[in-house]
Amino acid sequence: MMLMKKILSFISNLLLISALYLFAGCASVSIEPQKLNENISSIKENFTINGKFKLSFRDSKETGYFTIEKYRSTVSMTLGKNYLLPEKDFFLDLRENFQLVDFLDTEMNQIRLPDVPVQSFLELFLGINNFNANNEEININLEYETGFTYPSKIFIANKEFELIVLVKNIWKN
C-alpha cells in the first residue's frame, strides 16, 4: 500500500513537472529585434546598426546582412551573404573612405564602384546628412517609418549600380 502511494505520488509529480516544462517551452518570445528610437544626435556618439542590403549592378544581384559598430573614431563592419558562409570583417577609421565594392564577392571585384567617406556613410544611417561621393552623380533617397527619426531604407544609386540598405535597428553602446 505504501509503495503504491509513492509510485502514484512520483507519477503525479512527474506529470506536473512535464506539464510546466511543456508550457514554459512553448511560450512565445519575439526573436526579431525591435528598432530603437534612441536619440543619437551626433556621429561622435557610440552606436551599433544592424540590417540587410541588396546590391544590383549590370545583370547580377548581391544580398546579405551587416553589422556596423562605431566606437570613438573606429568603425567595425561585418558583411555576410548568409549565415552559413563566412563573414567579411572591416576595421575602419572615420576619416577613411569605404569601398562599396566590398559588398561584392571577391571574384566579382572587377566592377568599378565609388568610394564613400566612412563618416558620411554613417551619417546617412542617422539621417544627419546626405553625401555626394566625389561628385559621381550618386543619387541618395531615404525612407522613414512613421515614429522613427532614423531612415529605415537607404537607396544609393548611379547609372551602374543600386544599393538598397534596410536598417533593422540602431542603438547606443
XYZ file of C-alpha atoms in Angstrom:
173
model
C 0.000 0.000 0.000
C 2.803 2.409 0.934
C 4.713 1.528 -2.229
C 1.620 2.236 -4.345
C 1.259 5.740 -2.771
C 4.900 6.540 -3.531
C 4.530 5.422 -7.156
C 1.342 7.485 -7.637
C 2.989 10.498 -5.997
C 6.041 10.118 -8.238
C 3.912 9.839 -11.390
C 1.768 12.845 -10.461
C 4.880 14.942 -9.708
C 6.461 13.812 -12.977
C 3.325 14.784 -14.923
C 3.174 18.165 -13.171
C 6.838 18.920 -13.933
C 6.402 17.761 -17.541
C 3.343 19.996 -17.979
C 5.196 23.008 -16.556
C 8.188 22.300 -18.789
C 5.927 21.974 -21.834
C 4.072 25.233 -21.141
C 7.287 27.144 -20.405
C 8.942 25.744 -23.548
C 6.036 26.795 -25.740
C 5.990 30.391 -24.527
C 6.042 32.892 -27.349
C 9.124 35.090 -27.284
C 9.868 37.565 -30.047
C 13.223 36.843 -31.679
C 13.063 39.769 -34.112
C 14.892 42.762 -32.651
C 12.921 45.966 -32.402
C 14.096 49.278 -33.779
C 15.111 51.555 -31.002
C 14.395 55.229 -31.359
C 17.211 56.432 -29.142
C 18.348 59.962 -29.738
C 21.756 59.720 -31.411
C 22.264 63.293 -32.464
C 25.917 63.205 -33.449
C 28.338 60.940 -35.246
C 30.609 61.342 -32.184
C 28.381 59.039 -30.101
C 28.945 55.274 -29.950
C 26.274 53.118 -31.588
C 25.530 49.838 -33.365
C 23.491 49.304 -36.536
C 22.099 46.005 -37.883
C 20.412 45.428 -41.201
C 20.331 43.867 -44.646
C 21.481 45.026 -48.061
C 20.806 44.357 -51.729
C 23.270 45.492 -54.376
C 22.174 45.360 -58.014
C 24.574 46.031 -60.856
C 24.531 45.126 -64.516
C 22.758 41.763 -64.580
C 23.607 40.461 -61.097
C 22.453 40.962 -57.541
C 24.170 40.506 -54.215
C 22.245 40.302 -50.967
C 23.332 39.898 -47.390
C 23.343 41.319 -43.894
C 25.591 43.710 -42.000
C 26.504 44.915 -38.543
C 28.232 48.251 -38.005
C 29.689 49.128 -34.615
C 31.018 52.629 -34.102
C 33.214 53.208 -31.045
C 35.016 56.542 -30.753
C 36.713 57.043 -34.136
C 36.832 53.343 -35.028
C 34.187 51.610 -37.121
C 33.971 47.840 -37.399
C 31.719 46.446 -40.090
C 30.745 42.839 -40.661
C 29.260 41.804 -44.014
C 27.764 38.383 -44.647
C 25.916 36.776 -47.534
C 24.058 34.246 -45.404
C 24.573 32.712 -42.004
C 26.242 29.576 -43.401
C 29.048 31.315 -45.326
C 31.997 33.135 -43.749
C 31.638 36.819 -42.972
C 33.946 39.653 -44.012
C 35.147 41.978 -41.257
C 36.403 45.511 -41.859
C 38.009 47.863 -39.360
C 37.951 51.471 -40.484
C 38.656 54.936 -39.192
C 36.036 57.690 -39.519
C 38.440 59.667 -41.727
C 38.856 56.836 -44.268
C 36.860 56.026 -47.378
C 34.738 52.895 -47.632
C 34.716 50.976 -50.901
C 31.239 49.937 -51.999
C 32.845 47.106 -53.963
C 33.361 45.389 -50.578
C 29.676 44.434 -50.676
C 30.514 42.059 -53.540
C 32.112 38.638 -53.672
C 35.872 38.699 -54.207
C 35.744 37.131 -57.700
C 33.457 39.929 -58.922
C 35.658 42.849 -57.883
C 36.421 43.943 -61.448
C 33.421 46.292 -61.347
C 34.200 49.921 -60.515
C 32.042 51.285 -57.689
C 32.667 54.607 -55.964
C 34.359 55.020 -52.602
C 32.436 56.903 -49.927
C 33.713 58.605 -46.782
C 33.009 56.432 -43.731
C 31.734 59.369 -41.678
C 29.286 60.427 -44.392
C 28.148 56.811 -44.833
C 27.337 56.549 -41.108
C 25.603 59.920 -41.122
C 23.206 58.502 -43.720
C 22.079 55.858 -41.212
C 21.440 58.538 -38.612
C 19.565 60.740 -41.081
C 22.011 63.569 -40.414
C 23.456 64.185 -43.847
C 23.269 63.125 -47.474
C 26.571 62.866 -49.257
C 27.716 63.002 -52.816
C 30.771 60.768 -53.094
C 33.279 62.615 -55.250
C 30.507 64.157 -57.378
C 29.998 60.895 -59.301
C 26.299 61.507 -59.866
C 25.179 59.336 -56.983
C 21.501 59.581 -56.119
C 20.512 59.040 -52.492
C 16.984 58.596 -51.172
C 15.988 57.931 -47.568
C 12.706 56.343 -46.459
C 11.457 56.777 -42.901
C 8.926 54.713 -40.975
C 6.414 56.715 -39.005
C 7.534 57.453 -35.486
C 11.250 56.897 -36.136
C 13.919 59.548 -36.542
C 16.259 57.261 -38.486
C 15.747 56.074 -42.057
C 14.504 52.506 -42.449
C 15.626 52.274 -46.104
C 18.556 53.925 -47.811
C 18.813 53.921 -51.615
C 22.222 54.727 -53.121
C 22.388 54.529 -56.915
C 24.007 55.763 -60.074
C 23.788 54.600 -63.686
C 25.767 51.389 -62.991
C 24.534 50.158 -59.600
C 21.820 50.374 -56.954
C 22.458 49.654 -53.273
C 19.417 49.276 -51.019
C 20.135 49.181 -47.290
C 17.381 48.051 -44.910
C 18.043 49.164 -41.346
C 16.694 46.738 -38.731
C 17.822 48.535 -35.596
C 20.102 51.231 -34.222
C 21.064 51.569 -30.579
C 23.602 53.352 -28.403
C 26.521 51.411 -26.991
